[in-house]
Short mmCIF file of C-alpha atoms in Angstrom, two decimals:
data_model
loop_
_atom_site.label_atom_id
_atom_site.label_comp_id
_atom_site.label_asym_id
_atom_site.label_seq_id
_atom_site.Cartn_x
_atom_site.Cartn_y
_atom_site.Cartn_z
CA MET A 287 -20.34 47.66 -30.80
CA GLY A 288 -22.59 44.65 -30.23
CA TYR A 289 -25.21 44.08 -27.58
CA PHE A 290 -26.55 41.14 -25.59
CA GLU A 291 -30.02 39.70 -26.11
CA TYR A 292 -31.28 37.98 -22.98
CA ASP A 293 -34.00 35.32 -22.98
CA GLU A 294 -36.92 35.35 -20.55
CA ARG A 295 -35.24 33.01 -18.08
CA THR A 296 -32.08 35.13 -17.89
CA LEU A 297 -33.97 38.40 -17.52
CA HIS A 298 -36.20 37.01 -14.77
CA ALA A 299 -33.22 35.52 -12.92
CA ILE A 300 -31.35 38.84 -13.08
CA ASP A 301 -34.34 40.73 -11.69
CA TYR A 302 -34.91 38.10 -8.99
CA ARG A 303 -31.26 38.24 -7.98
CA HIS A 304 -31.37 42.01 -7.59
CA PHE A 305 -34.64 41.78 -5.66
CA LEU A 306 -33.10 39.33 -3.18
CA LEU A 307 -29.95 41.43 -2.82
CA ASP A 308 -32.06 44.50 -2.06
CA SER A 309 -34.31 42.65 0.43
CA PRO A 310 -32.06 41.40 3.23
CA SER A 311 -34.78 41.98 5.86
CA PRO A 312 -38.60 42.12 5.85
CA TYR A 313 -38.36 45.90 6.22
CA HIS A 314 -36.20 46.18 3.13
CA ALA A 315 -38.51 43.84 1.18
CA ALA A 316 -41.68 45.75 2.06
CA ASP A 317 -40.02 49.06 1.24
CA LEU A 318 -38.73 47.71 -2.08
CA VAL A 319 -42.19 46.41 -3.08
CA ALA A 320 -43.63 49.85 -2.38
CA GLN A 321 -40.79 51.64 -4.22
CA ARG A 322 -41.13 49.51 -7.34
CA LEU A 323 -44.90 49.90 -7.42
CA GLU A 324 -44.58 53.65 -6.94
CA ASP A 325 -42.21 53.66 -9.91
CA ALA A 326 -44.98 51.86 -11.82
CA GLY A 327 -47.45 54.62 -10.95
CA PHE A 328 -48.93 53.47 -7.63
CA ALA A 329 -49.81 56.10 -5.02
CA ARG A 330 -48.47 55.66 -1.47
CA GLN A 331 -51.23 55.45 1.15
CA ASP A 332 -50.67 56.68 4.72
CA GLU A 333 -52.98 54.74 7.04
CA ARG A 334 -53.63 57.91 9.04
CA ASP A 335 -55.05 59.70 5.99
CA PRO A 336 -58.48 59.29 4.37
CA TRP A 337 -58.56 56.12 2.30
CA ASP A 338 -57.92 56.35 -1.43
CA ALA A 339 -59.87 53.95 -3.66
CA SER A 340 -59.71 56.04 -6.82
CA PRO A 341 -58.99 54.17 -10.07
CA GLY A 342 -55.37 53.04 -10.25
CA GLY A 343 -52.77 51.50 -7.99
CA HIS A 344 -52.23 52.19 -4.28
CA VAL A 345 -49.73 50.79 -1.77
CA MET A 346 -49.10 51.02 1.96
CA VAL A 347 -46.33 49.76 4.25
CA ARG A 348 -46.62 48.73 7.89
CA ASN A 349 -43.90 47.19 10.04
CA GLY A 350 -42.26 45.00 7.41
CA ALA A 351 -45.50 44.31 5.51
CA ALA A 352 -46.70 45.87 2.26
CA ILE A 353 -50.20 45.75 0.77
CA ALA A 354 -51.07 47.04 -2.68
CA TRP A 355 -54.46 47.33 -4.39
CA VAL A 356 -55.55 48.23 -7.90
CA VAL A 357 -59.00 49.75 -8.46
CA PRO A 358 -60.37 49.47 -12.01
CA LYS A 359 -61.87 52.46 -13.80
CA ARG A 360 -65.38 51.10 -13.29
CA ILE A 361 -66.63 49.10 -10.31
CA ASP A 362 -69.72 47.03 -11.07
CA GLU A 363 -72.21 45.77 -8.52
CA GLY A 364 -70.73 42.27 -8.56
CA ALA A 365 -67.10 43.34 -8.11
CA ALA A 366 -65.03 41.43 -5.54
CA PHE A 367 -61.43 41.22 -4.36
CA ARG A 368 -58.80 39.07 -6.08
CA ILE A 369 -56.09 38.63 -3.44
CA VAL A 370 -52.58 37.23 -3.63
CA GLY A 371 -50.93 36.72 -0.25
CA ALA A 372 -47.25 36.15 0.52
CA HIS A 373 -44.84 36.95 3.35
CA THR A 374 -41.64 38.97 3.61
CA ASP A 375 -39.91 37.26 6.55
CA SER A 376 -37.66 34.21 6.65
CA PRO A 377 -35.93 32.27 9.45
CA ALA A 378 -32.94 34.20 10.76
CA PHE A 379 -30.96 35.16 13.84
CA LYS A 380 -32.43 38.26 15.50
CA ILE A 381 -30.08 40.45 17.50
CA LYS A 382 -30.98 40.85 21.17
CA PRO A 383 -31.19 44.27 22.88
CA SER A 384 -27.90 43.52 24.65
CA LEU A 385 -26.20 43.39 21.21
CA THR A 386 -22.90 41.79 22.29
CA SER A 387 -21.18 39.83 25.03
CA SER A 388 -17.61 38.68 25.69
CA THR A 389 -16.03 35.38 26.68
CA PRO A 390 -13.24 35.00 29.27
CA ASP A 391 -10.86 34.29 26.36
CA GLY A 392 -11.45 37.67 24.73
CA TRP A 393 -13.92 36.77 22.01
CA SER A 394 -16.72 39.25 21.36
CA LEU A 395 -19.99 37.61 20.32
CA ILE A 396 -23.22 38.99 18.91
CA ASP A 397 -26.16 38.07 21.14
CA VAL A 398 -28.92 36.51 19.05
CA GLU A 399 -32.23 34.69 19.28
CA VAL A 400 -33.44 32.12 16.76
CA TYR A 401 -36.29 33.55 14.69
CA GLY A 402 -38.46 30.91 13.04
CA GLY A 403 -37.76 27.27 12.24
CA MET A 404 -34.34 27.50 10.64
CA ILE A 405 -31.96 24.62 9.87
CA TRP A 406 -29.31 25.65 12.41
CA ASN A 407 -26.29 23.88 10.97
CA SER A 408 -26.77 25.56 7.55
CA TRP A 409 -25.76 28.87 9.16
CA LEU A 410 -22.39 27.60 10.37
CA ASP A 411 -19.16 28.79 8.72
CA ARG A 412 -20.87 31.53 6.69
CA GLU A 413 -19.90 35.16 6.69
CA LEU A 414 -22.88 37.10 8.05
CA ALA A 415 -24.03 40.69 7.59
CA ILE A 416 -26.47 42.65 9.72
CA ALA A 417 -29.67 44.07 8.22
CA GLY A 418 -32.92 45.58 9.42
CA ARG A 419 -34.24 48.87 10.70
CA LEU A 420 -33.17 51.44 13.26
CA ILE A 421 -35.73 53.58 15.08
CA MET A 422 -34.39 57.06 15.74
CA ALA A 423 -35.09 59.51 18.55
CA ASP A 424 -37.36 61.56 16.28
CA GLY A 425 -39.49 58.46 15.52
CA SER A 426 -38.16 57.94 12.01
CA SER A 427 -37.10 54.53 10.69
CA VAL A 428 -33.78 53.98 8.89
CA LEU A 429 -32.96 50.84 6.93
CA VAL A 430 -29.45 49.45 7.24
CA ARG A 431 -27.29 46.66 5.88
CA THR A 432 -23.67 46.15 6.81
CA GLY A 433 -20.97 44.19 5.05
CA ALA A 434 -19.78 40.85 6.41
CA LEU A 435 -19.26 41.30 10.16
CA ALA A 436 -19.67 37.94 11.84
CA ARG A 437 -19.42 34.16 11.59
CA ILE A 438 -20.54 31.12 13.58
CA PRO A 439 -17.47 28.86 13.41
CA GLN A 440 -18.02 25.12 13.68
CA LEU A 441 -15.97 22.98 16.03
CA ALA A 442 -13.09 21.21 14.27
CA ILE A 443 -13.58 17.51 13.63
CA HIS A 444 -10.44 16.80 15.67
CA LEU A 445 -12.35 18.02 18.74
CA ASP A 446 -15.63 16.29 17.85
CA ARG A 447 -14.80 12.92 16.30
CA GLY A 448 -18.41 11.73 16.49
CA VAL A 449 -19.88 14.57 14.42
CA ASN A 450 -20.19 12.52 11.22
CA PRO A 451 -21.33 9.08 12.48
CA GLU A 452 -23.43 10.43 15.37
CA GLY A 453 -24.63 13.75 13.94
CA LEU A 454 -24.14 17.36 14.92
CA HIS A 455 -25.76 18.47 18.17
CA LEU A 456 -26.27 22.21 18.67
CA ASP A 457 -27.50 24.09 21.72
CA PRO A 458 -28.92 27.43 20.47
CA GLN A 459 -27.81 29.24 23.62
CA LYS A 460 -24.28 27.85 23.66
CA HIS A 461 -23.28 27.18 20.08
CA LEU A 462 -25.01 29.68 17.80
CA HIS A 463 -23.61 33.07 18.83
CA PRO A 464 -21.60 34.67 16.00
CA VAL A 465 -18.04 35.88 16.53
CA TRP A 466 -17.42 39.44 15.40
CA THR A 467 -14.12 40.48 17.01
CA VAL A 468 -11.45 39.37 19.49
CA ASP A 469 -9.27 41.22 22.00
CA ASP A 470 -10.94 44.54 21.25
CA PRO A 471 -12.65 45.83 24.42
CA ASN A 472 -13.48 49.14 22.74
CA ALA A 473 -15.40 47.59 19.82
CA ASP A 474 -18.93 48.97 19.68
CA LEU A 475 -21.34 47.10 17.42
CA LEU A 476 -24.07 49.75 17.50
CA SER A 477 -21.60 52.45 16.43
CA GLN A 478 -20.46 50.29 13.52
CA ILE A 479 -24.06 49.70 12.43
CA ALA A 480 -24.79 53.41 12.77
CA ARG A 481 -21.87 54.29 10.49
CA CYS A 482 -23.23 51.94 7.83
CA ALA A 483 -26.63 53.63 8.12
CA GLY A 484 -25.16 57.15 8.08
CA VAL A 485 -26.65 58.09 11.46
CA GLU A 486 -25.38 58.84 14.95
CA ALA A 487 -25.45 55.91 17.36
CA SER A 488 -26.62 58.23 20.14
CA GLU A 489 -29.82 58.92 18.15
CA ILE A 490 -30.78 55.24 17.87
CA VAL A 491 -33.44 54.34 20.44
CA SER A 492 -34.35 50.80 19.29
CA HIS A 493 -33.82 48.35 16.47
CA ASP A 494 -35.07 45.27 14.61
CA LEU A 495 -31.89 43.68 13.29
CA ILE A 496 -31.16 40.24 11.90
CA LEU A 497 -28.09 38.41 10.64
CA VAL A 498 -28.13 37.41 6.96
CA PRO A 499 -25.61 35.45 4.87
CA GLN A 500 -23.30 37.75 2.96
CA GLN A 501 -22.99 35.37 0.00
CA GLY A 502 -25.14 36.63 -2.86
CA PRO A 503 -27.71 34.72 -4.94
CA GLU A 504 -26.37 32.62 -7.81
CA THR A 505 -27.68 30.50 -10.66
CA PHE A 506 -26.10 27.11 -11.34
CA GLY A 507 -26.77 23.85 -13.14
CA ALA A 508 -26.17 22.50 -16.65
CA LYS A 509 -28.25 25.31 -18.18
CA GLY A 510 -28.20 27.77 -15.28
CA GLU A 511 -31.67 26.58 -14.37
CA PHE A 512 -31.24 26.42 -10.58
CA PHE A 513 -31.19 29.34 -8.19
CA ALA A 514 -29.35 29.32 -4.85
CA ALA A 515 -30.07 31.97 -2.22
CA GLY A 516 -31.43 32.46 1.25
CA GLN A 517 -34.92 33.81 2.01
CA GLN A 518 -36.57 32.22 -1.03
CA ASP A 519 -39.18 31.10 1.46
CA ASN A 520 -40.93 33.37 0.82
CA LEU A 521 -39.40 36.13 -1.29
CA SER A 522 -39.91 33.81 -4.27
CA SER A 523 -43.64 34.49 -3.96
CA VAL A 524 -43.23 38.19 -3.16
CA HIS A 525 -41.17 38.67 -6.32
CA ALA A 526 -43.59 36.61 -8.42
CA GLY A 527 -46.53 38.73 -7.29
CA LEU A 528 -44.62 41.99 -7.69
CA THR A 529 -43.53 41.27 -11.26
CA ALA A 530 -47.03 40.08 -12.20
CA LEU A 531 -48.55 43.29 -10.85
CA GLU A 532 -45.94 45.42 -12.62
CA ARG A 533 -46.80 43.79 -15.95
CA LEU A 534 -50.53 44.21 -15.38
CA ILE A 535 -50.36 47.88 -14.45
CA GLY A 536 -47.91 48.46 -17.28
CA ALA A 537 -50.76 47.66 -19.68
CA GLY A 538 -52.89 50.36 -18.08
CA ILE A 539 -55.54 50.59 -15.36
CA PRO A 540 -58.17 47.87 -15.93
CA ASP A 541 -61.42 49.22 -17.39
CA ALA A 542 -63.59 47.06 -15.13
CA GLY A 543 -63.48 43.95 -12.98
CA ASP A 544 -62.45 43.09 -9.46
CA VAL A 545 -60.19 45.04 -7.09
CA LEU A 546 -56.73 43.42 -7.25
CA VAL A 547 -54.91 43.04 -3.92
CA PHE A 548 -51.33 42.02 -3.19
CA ALA A 549 -50.68 41.36 0.51
CA CYS A 550 -47.09 40.79 1.66
CA PHE A 551 -47.31 40.01 5.37
CA ASN A 552 -44.55 39.93 7.98
CA HIS A 553 -44.01 37.39 10.78
CA GLU A 554 -45.37 34.27 9.03
CA GLU A 555 -42.39 32.25 10.27
CA ILE A 556 -43.37 32.85 13.91
CA GLY A 557 -47.13 32.36 13.63
CA SER A 558 -48.40 35.58 11.99
CA GLU A 559 -49.99 36.87 15.22
CA THR A 560 -48.75 40.46 14.98
CA ARG A 561 -50.15 43.75 13.71
CA SER A 562 -48.41 43.21 10.36
CA GLY A 563 -48.99 39.45 10.21
CA ALA A 564 -51.74 37.53 8.44
CA ALA A 565 -53.48 36.80 11.75
CA GLY A 566 -53.62 40.52 12.52
CA PRO A 567 -56.06 43.10 11.17
CA ILE A 568 -53.96 44.56 8.36
CA LEU A 569 -55.57 42.86 5.33
CA GLN A 570 -59.09 43.09 6.72
CA SER A 571 -58.54 46.79 7.36
CA VAL A 572 -57.38 47.38 3.77
CA LEU A 573 -60.31 45.46 2.29
CA GLU A 574 -62.94 47.09 4.49
CA ARG A 575 -61.58 50.61 4.02
CA THR A 576 -61.37 50.08 0.26
CA ALA A 577 -64.93 48.76 0.10
CA ALA A 578 -66.18 51.67 2.21
CA ALA A 579 -64.35 54.17 0.01
CA LEU A 580 -66.08 52.58 -2.99
CA GLY A 581 -69.44 53.30 -1.37
CA ARG A 582 -70.26 49.83 -0.07
CA ASP A 583 -72.30 49.61 3.13
CA LEU A 584 -71.90 46.78 5.65
CA ASP A 585 -73.96 44.35 3.56
CA GLY A 586 -72.19 45.45 0.38
CA ARG A 587 -68.82 44.71 1.95
CA ALA A 588 -70.01 41.28 3.07
CA ARG A 589 -71.13 40.54 -0.50
CA MET A 590 -67.74 41.59 -1.83
CA PHE A 591 -66.02 39.26 0.63
CA ALA A 592 -68.36 36.38 -0.30
CA ALA A 593 -67.47 36.76 -3.98
CA SER A 594 -63.73 37.15 -3.37
CA SER A 595 -60.88 34.66 -3.63
CA CYS A 596 -57.30 34.46 -2.41
CA ILE A 597 -54.17 32.70 -3.67
CA SER A 598 -51.88 32.14 -0.72
CA ALA A 599 -48.45 31.91 -2.35
CA ASP A 600 -45.74 30.42 -0.15
CA ALA A 601 -42.87 28.03 -0.74
CA ALA A 602 -43.58 24.35 -1.44
CA HIS A 603 -41.53 21.17 -1.19
CA SER A 604 -39.93 19.55 -4.22
CA VAL A 605 -39.18 15.83 -4.01
CA HIS A 606 -35.67 15.51 -2.62
CA PRO A 607 -33.45 13.17 -4.67
CA ASN A 608 -31.58 11.88 -1.62
CA TYR A 609 -34.56 11.60 0.73
CA ALA A 610 -37.34 10.49 -1.59
CA GLU A 611 -38.90 8.29 1.10
CA HIS A 612 -39.91 11.41 3.06
CA HIS A 613 -42.44 12.30 0.35
CA ASP A 614 -45.82 10.84 -0.54
CA PRO A 615 -45.16 7.84 -2.81
CA ALA A 616 -47.95 8.74 -5.26
CA THR A 617 -47.57 12.55 -5.43
CA ARG A 618 -44.13 13.62 -6.63
CA PRO A 619 -43.72 17.35 -7.37
CA VAL A 620 -40.27 18.08 -8.82
CA MET A 621 -38.86 21.57 -9.26
CA GLY A 622 -38.81 22.77 -12.84
CA ARG A 623 -42.14 21.15 -13.70
CA GLY A 624 -44.33 24.06 -12.60
CA PRO A 625 -45.62 25.70 -9.41
CA VAL A 626 -47.20 23.48 -6.77
CA LEU A 627 -50.74 23.25 -5.39
CA LYS A 628 -50.61 22.35 -1.68
CA ILE A 629 -53.32 20.11 -0.23
CA ASN A 630 -53.87 18.80 3.30
CA ALA A 631 -56.88 16.88 4.62
CA ASN A 632 -56.57 18.55 8.03
CA GLN A 633 -56.64 22.02 6.46
CA ARG A 634 -53.09 22.91 7.37
CA TYR A 635 -53.41 24.33 3.87
CA ALA A 636 -56.65 26.18 3.05
CA THR A 637 -57.03 24.49 -0.35
CA ASP A 638 -60.42 22.94 -1.05
CA ALA A 639 -62.27 21.81 -4.17
CA GLU A 640 -63.67 25.29 -4.87
CA SER A 641 -60.34 27.06 -4.55
CA ILE A 642 -58.58 24.38 -6.61
CA ALA A 643 -60.84 25.43 -9.49
CA VAL A 644 -59.65 29.05 -9.11
CA TRP A 645 -56.02 27.93 -9.31
CA THR A 646 -56.64 25.55 -12.22
CA ARG A 647 -58.31 28.26 -14.30
CA ALA A 648 -55.37 30.60 -13.73
CA CYS A 649 -52.80 27.94 -14.67
CA ARG A 650 -54.67 27.09 -17.85
CA ALA A 651 -55.06 30.74 -18.81
CA ALA A 652 -51.33 31.29 -18.27
CA GLY A 653 -50.35 28.12 -20.14
CA VAL A 654 -48.27 27.00 -17.15
CA PRO A 655 -48.08 23.37 -15.97
CA ALA A 656 -48.79 22.80 -12.30
CA GLN A 657 -48.22 20.03 -9.77
CA ASN A 658 -49.79 18.80 -6.53
CA PHE A 659 -48.25 18.32 -3.09
CA VAL A 660 -49.59 16.24 -0.23
CA SER A 661 -47.54 15.18 2.77
CA ASN A 662 -46.34 11.68 3.47
CA ASN A 663 -48.89 10.44 6.04
CA ALA A 664 -46.08 9.67 8.48
CA MET A 665 -44.70 13.23 8.28
CA PRO A 666 -46.14 16.32 9.98
CA CYS A 667 -47.44 19.02 7.64
CA GLY A 668 -46.43 22.65 7.89
CA SER A 669 -48.85 25.51 7.45
CA THR A 670 -48.88 29.05 6.10
CA ILE A 671 -50.99 32.20 5.80
CA GLY A 672 -53.73 30.46 3.79
CA PRO A 673 -55.75 28.92 6.66
CA ILE A 674 -55.32 32.11 8.70
CA THR A 675 -56.68 34.28 5.89
CA ALA A 676 -59.56 31.92 5.14
CA THR A 677 -60.51 31.69 8.81
CA ARG A 678 -60.22 35.40 9.54
CA LEU A 679 -62.00 36.68 6.42
CA GLY A 680 -64.14 33.78 5.21
CA ILE A 681 -62.67 34.13 1.72
CA ALA A 682 -62.10 31.06 -0.47
CA THR A 683 -58.33 30.45 -0.38
CA VAL A 684 -55.93 28.15 -2.18
CA ASP A 685 -52.37 27.42 -0.99
CA VAL A 686 -49.66 27.20 -3.64
CA GLY A 687 -45.93 27.78 -3.99
CA VAL A 688 -42.69 27.39 -5.86
CA GLY A 689 -41.01 24.05 -5.14
CA LEU A 690 -37.80 24.35 -3.11
CA LEU A 691 -35.06 22.12 -1.81
CA SER A 692 -33.26 22.99 1.45
CA MET A 693 -36.28 24.96 2.68
CA HIS A 694 -35.42 27.03 5.80
CA SER A 695 -31.73 26.58 5.13
CA ALA A 696 -29.47 29.62 5.00
CA ARG A 697 -29.23 28.85 1.28
CA GLU A 698 -32.32 27.44 -0.41
CA MET A 699 -32.64 26.09 -3.95
CA SER A 700 -35.30 26.79 -6.59
CA HIS A 701 -35.78 26.42 -10.35
CA VAL A 702 -35.93 29.56 -12.49
CA ASP A 703 -38.74 28.15 -14.68
CA ASP A 704 -40.97 27.74 -11.61
CA LEU A 705 -40.32 31.33 -10.55
CA ILE A 706 -41.39 32.53 -14.00
CA GLY A 707 -44.37 30.17 -14.06
CA MET A 708 -45.66 31.38 -10.69
CA SER A 709 -45.48 35.00 -11.82
CA LYS A 710 -47.43 34.19 -15.01
CA VAL A 711 -50.15 32.31 -13.13
CA LEU A 712 -50.64 35.17 -10.65
CA GLU A 713 -50.86 37.60 -13.55
CA ALA A 714 -53.54 35.45 -15.22
CA TYR A 715 -55.50 35.22 -11.95
CA TRP A 716 -55.46 38.98 -11.47
CA ALA A 717 -56.35 39.47 -15.14
CA GLY A 718 -59.64 37.66 -14.56
CA ALA A 719 -59.01 33.95 -15.22
#
């Protein structure tokens, strides 16, 4: 009997595909990061317990965010933090407390709000599942994912003859509620979700549920080099950091050096101003408690912060072949040519000359080519967790990412080589580059 030998690209794509499939919501993603790191030998930290900064890996989860830290065997006086930041959330439809409503014609709709800056029309005519967490009467949290339950059907062209020449016009209150049944007055969405979770509907007291496309991730292209899936902004960075940390810890606990930190925040797509978002206290709390557990006083913690650095890893824009004029004419990052350094004069990205040097050293140490991104001057520039982290903590921060097409679509596009390259650069950075 023979066996298959997979190359690096294939193995990474398989692992990435499974990671995306197992991370339909931020709560699933944070839990999966913690599970995989625990499998690699990390200890789970409960925030209510005394803080553990013993040598080795540690991980905590809060409200859809996960933060991990690795303490070397020996901490020298000049030790600092080497931080990689990412986020677990993506644009989606969030289910309202009312759950469902009915039309006079007998359709039953799922009541949703738009979460984040999604491309609305990309969600039309896709079979949608429900995923997220249920909070039970005893205070426990249960993760759930259903099969395909709903769809947002588009109006037929016969009833909207101007849709192509004039464009599609969508009202989020009128046109974006998914259909999930018809002529079934006894249908109970919460009971169906409860069955999928293996719990009693009567025990559910609240929920954080979103709709996600049921179609799974796929590779395509002449050599299978492209990857199509939702939520790559920003699970592409979460997976890159996770796999880099797994490889590092697989080689053993570092003998000395800096404390390595991997921060996967929630709620970046809606501004990060939550208790598990980058604008909240979660990362600062982890850093300060770790420094205190290592015996640093107030001044010692400040010195650690001053010597620290952060790579803010979020999705970046690849030049679009059909809309090339929307990009800067002199700076042309194209997916497949390496991860992207993001620069903005108005500090919508935290990148500056000092932090560029941090990124450049890591890319060179990893042997990975990198590219630059600046916005077309006539186009507004997005932002990410980088400026928030730099402002809140005063830590030198560089914004980078994997180049995507169709960013914030229900189905985004990346290049497998960039996913691998990002993981290698983060590994080199944590390894001391």
